[in-house]
Amino acid sequence: MHWIKLMFPKTSCRRQHLPIWQVCTQRAFSSHLPNQVTDGRVDQPSPQAEAAAEPEGLILRLPKGTRDFSPKQMAIRENIFSTIVSCFKRHGAETIDTPVFELKALLSDNWGEDSKLTYDLKDQEGELLSLRYDLTVPFARYLATNKVLKLKRYQIAKVYRRDQIITTKGRYREFYQCDFDIAGKYDPMIPDAECLKIMHEILSALKIGDFLIRINDRRILDGIFTTCGLPETKIKTVCSSLDKLGKITWKEVKNEMVNEKGICPEVADRIGEYVQLHGGVCLMEKLVQDPKLSQNKQAMEGLADMKLLFEYLTLFDIVDKISLDLSLARGLDYYTGVIYEAVLLHQQGDHFKESLDVGSIAGGGRYDGLVTSLNPKWGEVPCVGISIGVERIFTVLERNTGSWETLRTTETQVLVAAAQPNFLAERMKLITKLWDAGIKAEMFYKKNPKMLKQLHYCEERGIPLVAILGQEEMNNGVVKLREVSSREETCVPKEKIIEEINKRLGK
Amino acid sequence: MAEEDALKKQADLVRRLKQEKASSEEIAEQVAKLLEMKAVLSPEEGKHKFVLKTPKGTRDYSPKQMAIREKVFTIIIDCFKRHGAETIDTPVFELKETLTGKYGEDSKLIYDLKDQGGELLSLRYDLTVPFARYLAMNKITNIKRYHIAKVYRRDNPAMTRGRYREFYQCDFDIAGQYDAMIPDAECLKIVHEILSALQIGDFCIKVNDRRILDGMFAVCGVPDSKFRTICSTVDKLDKMSWEDVKSEMVGEKGLAPEIADSIGEYVKLHGGLSLIEQLLQDPKLSQNKLAKEGLGEMKQLFEYLALFGISDQTSFDLSLARGLDYYTGVIYEAVLLQQPKE
């Protein structure tokens, strides 16, 4: 019966004073469903034998940058997801799911420089595969594969990046993304505005504190660069330097641009004049009047759409949290229009400052060319979307441990208990009635459990009711119903027990 | 440069296969690989059609399929929660060494990650080994947990049956030392509740016990060394007739025909409490300590199943022999009674 010990033989014996614990495990659903390949395996040594033969010093650990979720963490996570999904559904989104890996050729093409951070699968004489890096490229592939022209979808799933691990900031290598995207040709800026409205709704509902949504537009940025005399080939690399502007000063950014990226200092200065600007509608008016920028067709296009967007955001009543920020550049290559990023703020004296510890907590933008690049014959499917950085939110929220202390990990409503020995059969009969009536109930897996232990269990787990059986109760044809919080006990006639329980549970 | 060399080698291979008139499937597979390698090296050249599919053995779920799936998962999870289970989650990959040596011959079906200069990793093959690792790492002795997640096996999908390499498993397990058969009975109650709630048709849950099987083989005269191989043959009784099964035992596995016949007398038996009582009185079986232990607990189990109200759909079936590798006691399997119309 030393099943787990047989699987990992060196663990429980590592230190002398630890008892060798025996663990019995039963399966309700076997992982060993009829296996397609393997009738030939019977003559192989059993896994137990092989495990016992494993080398000394087998350490049990998780891969770097990954983690298990305990029941408590799952309860918190489920809480957060349900808030997010309610919001997506409130806005009419459907959901899809895609495989955890994609063909390597698909991914390596669309993530550019970042593709050195992908997890590749070993070449095992099949297709070359990589674990998905985000949910956007799979989404575009889904649209192209299924020839879909319009779709409003959300997808919540884990993605994989061999990135630098900073667990205190919620930066793991396996982490959840919550994406919402609108694909399809529509009138300008309306879906974009709705995306921002959703981002605002979610971040507000999650109660993580004050936040700010910075927005910009690729066309405005490109227009600025061109106006400042930046060669097109340097745009990408300058964007990545600019992106650091929140974390380092302009001086340091300029330094990087000039000394590491070979940008002419005058060009850098000109760029600097623009990208340090942020504000609202007035900033936009000012830029439209700017003598140099107004010559640039792209920039003007971007600014016109930005003006429209601000009008819509005002109608959606979220404009107070929005800031046009010309330094926002965002990493990914495939953005073609508006881009945005939400950051947490914390109060420092009179004003709010960006909370640098977790970085951005949501982001997104418009990417009109991605689907076409995958299937040029199919025509354009413009897309705009958001991605909620739920791991970072999780990290922030987990810190407020106080609010999660009462969060239960189970939903059990009734513990079926016995006051005396030899009541197993009666407990089983009663609990069957409860289960069949849809009531969530548990009982101890002991023939003769102790009353005190059963009551403690209820307190630990937050179970509100106990249904107690005993000789006296049997004789009188009743079940004693105890409220755990008040410790009040009532005798309920057997036939009425379900009705009474439902009443107490407020159904 | 290494990639270009590999590309040239692959192109040569394709040319050679075509010359040797290899099977069209094999050629297609190698051509696909060649196109893939070309796509990685020079992205512009017509890779579009090639990448517009999910990897072999995987699929997307459309909104409609997701709605159905969500409905099914809700029914299943409601049942788990009704029985007081918590849930956990583990990473999609484990250290390769964690999975090594746990799956016997099936190990060749594990998806490995490329060695990219860090740890060697593999995609999880089931949810049981990760569960065991979780318990061991966190020194947990008691837990009742469910886990619904995808697992990965590099099976060779049979074209007609549409088998997948990425698929969901819904596991529920009770870990801990308890009085015999009570948690086992609850597991069966859960199977019953879920299959009923899903309304997929009439079903039967076959139950057996490794100790009874081993005891039975012993009293029939099967040599210890042949226990497992005979087990695997017995397991085929749900697909083959007894004649064919006996034939395999005698012809392929070298069992004496009389021994096979003895086994035959037992494995055709299935029933409820009365069968268990009958076997407890069986002159041969009652001499075998292991069989007696298994039968005693089976009796206990069936008494509990009656209290849980599920006797009608459970059957003590001596021909059930599946996947005995790490099972030590009771084993069970639910089957649909009516095949869905094609």
mmCIF file of C-alpha atoms in Angstrom, chain A residues 250-455:
data_model
loop_
_atom_site.group_PDB
_atom_site.id
_atom_site.type_symbol
_atom_site.label_atom_id
_atom_site.label_comp_id
_atom_site.label_asym_id
_atom_site.label_seq_id
_atom_site.Cartn_x
_atom_site.Cartn_y
_atom_site.Cartn_z
ATOM 1 C CA TRP A 250 14.710 60.160 -20.428
ATOM 2 C CA LYS A 251 18.416 60.863 -20.096
ATOM 3 C CA GLU A 252 19.131 57.163 -19.700
ATOM 4 C CA VAL A 253 16.825 56.284 -22.568
ATOM 5 C CA LYS A 254 18.478 58.839 -24.832
ATOM 6 C CA ASN A 255 21.822 57.490 -23.803
ATOM 7 C CA GLU A 256 20.806 53.988 -24.808
ATOM 8 C CA MET A 257 19.440 55.203 -28.126
ATOM 9 C CA VAL A 258 22.551 57.184 -29.011
ATOM 10 C CA ASN A 259 25.302 54.970 -27.638
ATOM 11 C CA GLU A 260 23.846 51.500 -28.075
ATOM 12 C CA LYS A 261 21.499 51.885 -30.996
ATOM 13 C CA GLY A 262 23.403 54.337 -33.135
ATOM 14 C CA ILE A 263 20.783 57.074 -33.233
ATOM 15 C CA CYS A 264 21.903 60.561 -34.090
ATOM 16 C CA PRO A 265 21.760 62.771 -30.911
ATOM 17 C CA GLU A 266 19.721 65.513 -32.636
ATOM 18 C CA VAL A 267 17.165 62.958 -33.792
ATOM 19 C CA ALA A 268 17.032 61.586 -30.266
ATOM 20 C CA ASP A 269 16.436 65.055 -28.892
ATOM 21 C CA ARG A 270 13.610 65.715 -31.320
ATOM 22 C CA ILE A 271 11.995 62.427 -30.395
ATOM 23 C CA GLY A 272 12.448 63.346 -26.752
ATOM 24 C CA GLU A 273 10.416 66.510 -27.177
ATOM 25 C CA TYR A 274 7.410 64.504 -28.197
ATOM 26 C CA VAL A 275 7.570 61.359 -26.189
ATOM 27 C CA GLN A 276 7.721 63.056 -22.856
ATOM 28 C CA LEU A 277 4.248 64.444 -23.472
ATOM 29 C CA HIS A 278 1.142 63.008 -21.916
ATOM 30 C CA GLY A 279 -2.296 64.383 -21.270
ATOM 31 C CA GLY A 280 -5.853 64.342 -22.485
ATOM 32 C CA VAL A 281 -7.845 65.978 -25.185
ATOM 33 C CA CYS A 282 -5.865 69.229 -25.062
ATOM 34 C CA LEU A 283 -2.662 67.413 -25.837
ATOM 35 C CA MET A 284 -4.279 66.000 -28.927
ATOM 36 C CA GLU A 285 -5.463 69.415 -30.083
ATOM 37 C CA LYS A 286 -1.953 70.706 -29.594
ATOM 38 C CA LEU A 287 -0.424 67.899 -31.611
ATOM 39 C CA VAL A 288 -2.874 68.375 -34.462
ATOM 40 C CA GLN A 289 -1.686 71.968 -34.668
ATOM 41 C CA ASP A 290 1.975 71.000 -34.479
ATOM 42 C CA PRO A 291 3.630 72.385 -37.628
ATOM 43 C CA LYS A 292 5.893 69.397 -38.264
ATOM 44 C CA LEU A 293 3.558 66.623 -37.247
ATOM 45 C CA SER A 294 0.632 67.996 -39.225
ATOM 46 C CA GLN A 295 2.641 67.378 -42.365
ATOM 47 C CA ASN A 296 2.737 63.676 -41.633
ATOM 48 C CA LYS A 297 -0.249 61.798 -43.033
ATOM 49 C CA GLN A 298 0.112 58.787 -40.722
ATOM 50 C CA ALA A 299 0.322 60.878 -37.592
ATOM 51 C CA MET A 300 -2.744 62.869 -38.604
ATOM 52 C CA GLU A 301 -4.687 59.720 -39.245
ATOM 53 C CA GLY A 302 -3.723 58.404 -35.841
ATOM 54 C CA LEU A 303 -4.588 61.664 -34.145
ATOM 55 C CA ALA A 304 -7.991 61.846 -35.818
ATOM 56 C CA ASP A 305 -8.847 58.356 -34.619
ATOM 57 C CA MET A 306 -7.494 59.182 -31.188
ATOM 58 C CA LYS A 307 -9.847 62.187 -31.029
ATOM 59 C CA LEU A 308 -12.772 59.943 -31.959
ATOM 60 C CA LEU A 309 -11.714 57.435 -29.332
ATOM 61 C CA PHE A 310 -11.639 60.066 -26.623
ATOM 62 C CA GLU A 311 -15.168 61.103 -27.551
ATOM 63 C CA TYR A 312 -16.364 57.547 -27.183
ATOM 64 C CA LEU A 313 -14.486 57.025 -23.939
ATOM 65 C CA THR A 314 -16.217 60.093 -22.576
ATOM 66 C CA LEU A 315 -19.581 58.594 -23.554
ATOM 67 C CA PHE A 316 -18.532 55.344 -21.874
ATOM 68 C CA ASP A 317 -17.717 57.408 -18.823
ATOM 69 C CA ILE A 318 -14.141 56.249 -18.325
ATOM 70 C CA VAL A 319 -12.109 59.127 -19.656
ATOM 71 C CA ASP A 320 -10.863 60.196 -16.226
ATOM 72 C CA LYS A 321 -8.672 57.104 -16.057
ATOM 73 C CA ILE A 322 -7.257 57.522 -19.574
ATOM 74 C CA SER A 323 -4.063 59.329 -20.527
ATOM 75 C CA LEU A 324 -2.610 59.826 -23.979
ATOM 76 C CA ASP A 325 1.030 58.978 -23.440
ATOM 77 C CA LEU A 326 3.382 59.377 -26.371
ATOM 78 C CA SER A 327 6.079 57.272 -24.796
ATOM 79 C CA LEU A 328 3.944 54.148 -24.780
ATOM 80 C CA ALA A 329 5.448 51.842 -27.364
ATOM 81 C CA ARG A 330 4.488 48.255 -26.354
ATOM 82 C CA GLY A 331 6.615 45.303 -27.335
ATOM 83 C CA LEU A 332 4.849 43.371 -30.003
ATOM 84 C CA ASP A 333 5.345 43.878 -33.695
ATOM 85 C CA TYR A 334 1.841 43.204 -34.841
ATOM 86 C CA TYR A 335 0.090 46.307 -33.466
ATOM 87 C CA THR A 336 -1.081 48.624 -36.240
ATOM 88 C CA GLY A 337 -3.211 51.246 -34.514
ATOM 89 C CA VAL A 338 -4.220 52.144 -30.992
ATOM 90 C CA ILE A 339 -2.213 50.570 -28.165
ATOM 91 C CA TYR A 340 -2.868 50.734 -24.417
ATOM 92 C CA GLU A 341 -1.567 49.636 -21.081
ATOM 93 C CA ALA A 342 -2.978 49.799 -17.556
ATOM 94 C CA VAL A 343 -0.733 50.482 -14.572
ATOM 95 C CA LEU A 344 -1.418 50.515 -10.846
ATOM 96 C CA LEU A 345 -0.983 53.796 -8.999
ATOM 97 C CA HIS A 346 -0.173 54.313 -5.376
ATOM 98 C CA GLN A 347 -0.636 57.444 -3.392
ATOM 99 C CA GLN A 348 2.466 59.429 -2.568
ATOM 100 C CA GLY A 349 1.528 62.603 -0.681
ATOM 101 C CA ASP A 350 -0.848 64.588 -2.825
ATOM 102 C CA HIS A 351 -0.561 62.769 -6.056
ATOM 103 C CA PHE A 352 -0.561 59.307 -7.483
ATOM 104 C CA LYS A 353 2.566 57.669 -8.689
ATOM 105 C CA GLU A 354 2.885 54.625 -10.814
ATOM 106 C CA SER A 355 3.378 51.516 -8.782
ATOM 107 C CA LEU A 356 6.548 50.101 -10.199
ATOM 108 C CA ASP A 357 6.535 46.839 -8.434
ATOM 109 C CA VAL A 358 4.331 44.787 -10.676
ATOM 110 C CA GLY A 359 4.588 46.616 -13.950
ATOM 111 C CA SER A 360 1.585 46.786 -16.182
ATOM 112 C CA ILE A 361 -1.502 44.819 -15.218
ATOM 113 C CA ALA A 362 -3.308 44.843 -18.547
ATOM 114 C CA GLY A 363 -2.567 45.798 -22.116
ATOM 115 C CA GLY A 364 -3.566 45.467 -25.720
ATOM 116 C CA GLY A 365 -4.166 47.209 -28.987
ATOM 117 C CA ARG A 366 -5.290 46.981 -32.564
ATOM 118 C CA TYR A 367 -3.627 44.535 -34.911
ATOM 119 C CA ASP A 368 -5.155 44.630 -38.359
ATOM 120 C CA GLY A 369 -2.581 42.701 -40.324
ATOM 121 C CA LEU A 370 -2.064 39.549 -38.336
ATOM 122 C CA VAL A 371 -4.811 37.355 -39.755
ATOM 123 C CA THR A 372 -3.998 38.438 -43.309
ATOM 124 C CA SER A 373 -0.356 37.582 -42.825
ATOM 125 C CA LEU A 374 -1.433 34.043 -41.990
ATOM 126 C CA ASN A 375 -3.879 33.685 -44.838
ATOM 127 C CA PRO A 376 -3.405 36.358 -47.495
ATOM 128 C CA LYS A 377 -6.066 34.937 -49.788
ATOM 129 C CA TRP A 378 -8.773 35.248 -47.201
ATOM 130 C CA GLY A 379 -8.832 39.013 -46.942
ATOM 131 C CA GLU A 380 -8.413 41.373 -44.073
ATOM 132 C CA VAL A 381 -9.786 40.591 -40.644
ATOM 133 C CA PRO A 382 -8.967 43.573 -38.462
ATOM 134 C CA CYS A 383 -8.681 42.841 -34.749
ATOM 135 C CA VAL A 384 -8.505 44.758 -31.509
ATOM 136 C CA GLY A 385 -8.193 43.298 -28.052
ATOM 137 C CA ILE A 386 -7.057 43.356 -24.461
ATOM 138 C CA SER A 387 -5.080 41.015 -22.264
ATOM 139 C CA ILE A 388 -5.527 41.080 -18.495
ATOM 140 C CA GLY A 389 -2.305 40.323 -16.609
ATOM 141 C CA VAL A 390 -4.066 38.134 -14.112
ATOM 142 C CA GLU A 391 -0.910 36.690 -12.515
ATOM 143 C CA ARG A 392 0.241 40.132 -11.496
ATOM 144 C CA ILE A 393 -3.226 40.916 -10.196
ATOM 145 C CA PHE A 394 -3.174 37.631 -8.358
ATOM 146 C CA THR A 395 0.128 38.595 -6.732
ATOM 147 C CA VAL A 396 -1.212 41.973 -5.636
ATOM 148 C CA LEU A 397 -4.439 40.491 -4.273
ATOM 149 C CA GLU A 398 -2.749 37.555 -2.550
ATOM 150 C CA ARG A 399 -0.819 40.088 -0.482
ATOM 151 C CA ASN A 400 -4.036 41.209 1.189
ATOM 152 C CA THR A 401 -4.241 37.897 3.042
ATOM 153 C CA GLY A 402 -6.765 39.253 5.490
ATOM 154 C CA SER A 403 -9.541 39.381 2.955
ATOM 155 C CA TRP A 404 -9.016 35.769 1.907
ATOM 156 C CA GLU A 405 -8.893 34.159 5.324
ATOM 157 C CA THR A 406 -12.553 33.295 5.398
ATOM 158 C CA LEU A 407 -12.581 32.094 1.800
ATOM 159 C CA ARG A 408 -13.578 28.436 1.837
ATOM 160 C CA THR A 409 -11.939 25.786 -0.322
ATOM 161 C CA THR A 410 -14.984 23.501 -0.287
ATOM 162 C CA GLU A 411 -18.701 24.199 -0.512
ATOM 163 C CA THR A 412 -19.942 21.517 1.877
ATOM 164 C CA GLN A 413 -23.176 22.539 3.581
ATOM 165 C CA VAL A 414 -23.824 19.659 5.969
ATOM 166 C CA LEU A 415 -21.626 17.207 7.870
ATOM 167 C CA VAL A 416 -23.484 13.986 8.622
ATOM 168 C CA ALA A 417 -22.174 12.942 12.032
ATOM 169 C CA ALA A 418 -22.768 10.347 14.695
ATOM 170 C CA ALA A 419 -22.661 10.859 18.435
ATOM 171 C CA GLN A 420 -22.143 7.176 19.202
ATOM 172 C CA PRO A 421 -20.423 4.135 17.683
ATOM 173 C CA ASN A 422 -22.094 1.805 15.150
ATOM 174 C CA PHE A 423 -23.984 4.411 13.244
ATOM 175 C CA LEU A 424 -22.168 4.085 9.942
ATOM 176 C CA ALA A 425 -25.097 2.520 8.089
ATOM 177 C CA GLU A 426 -27.477 5.217 9.306
ATOM 178 C CA ARG A 427 -25.072 7.945 8.313
ATOM 179 C CA MET A 428 -24.717 6.447 4.859
ATOM 180 C CA LYS A 429 -28.463 6.241 4.404
ATOM 181 C CA LEU A 430 -28.960 9.838 5.467
ATOM 182 C CA ILE A 431 -26.125 11.231 3.408
ATOM 183 C CA THR A 432 -27.457 9.431 0.340
ATOM 184 C CA LYS A 433 -30.776 11.209 0.827
ATOM 185 C CA LEU A 434 -28.972 14.527 1.078
ATOM 186 C CA TRP A 435 -26.797 13.936 -2.007
ATOM 187 C CA ASP A 436 -29.768 12.765 -4.029
ATOM 188 C CA ALA A 437 -31.543 15.984 -3.055
ATOM 189 C CA GLY A 438 -28.560 18.004 -4.298
ATOM 190 C CA ILE A 439 -27.324 18.993 -0.845
ATOM 191 C CA LYS A 440 -23.547 19.195 -0.440
ATOM 192 C CA ALA A 441 -22.643 16.832 2.357
ATOM 193 C CA GLU A 442 -19.706 14.973 3.828
ATOM 194 C CA MET A 443 -19.216 12.280 6.425
ATOM 195 C CA PHE A 444 -16.140 10.894 8.139
ATOM 196 C CA TYR A 445 -14.644 7.749 6.598
ATOM 197 C CA LYS A 446 -14.580 6.068 9.983
ATOM 198 C CA LYS A 447 -16.921 3.477 11.410
ATOM 199 C CA ASN A 448 -16.879 5.176 14.817
ATOM 200 C CA PRO A 449 -15.682 8.762 14.585
ATOM 201 C CA LYS A 450 -15.366 11.017 17.634
ATOM 202 C CA MET A 451 -17.961 13.766 17.995
ATOM 203 C CA LEU A 452 -15.444 16.418 18.927
ATOM 204 C CA LYS A 453 -13.319 15.731 15.854
ATOM 205 C CA GLN A 454 -16.356 15.985 13.626
ATOM 206 C CA LEU A 455 -17.305 19.339 15.129
#
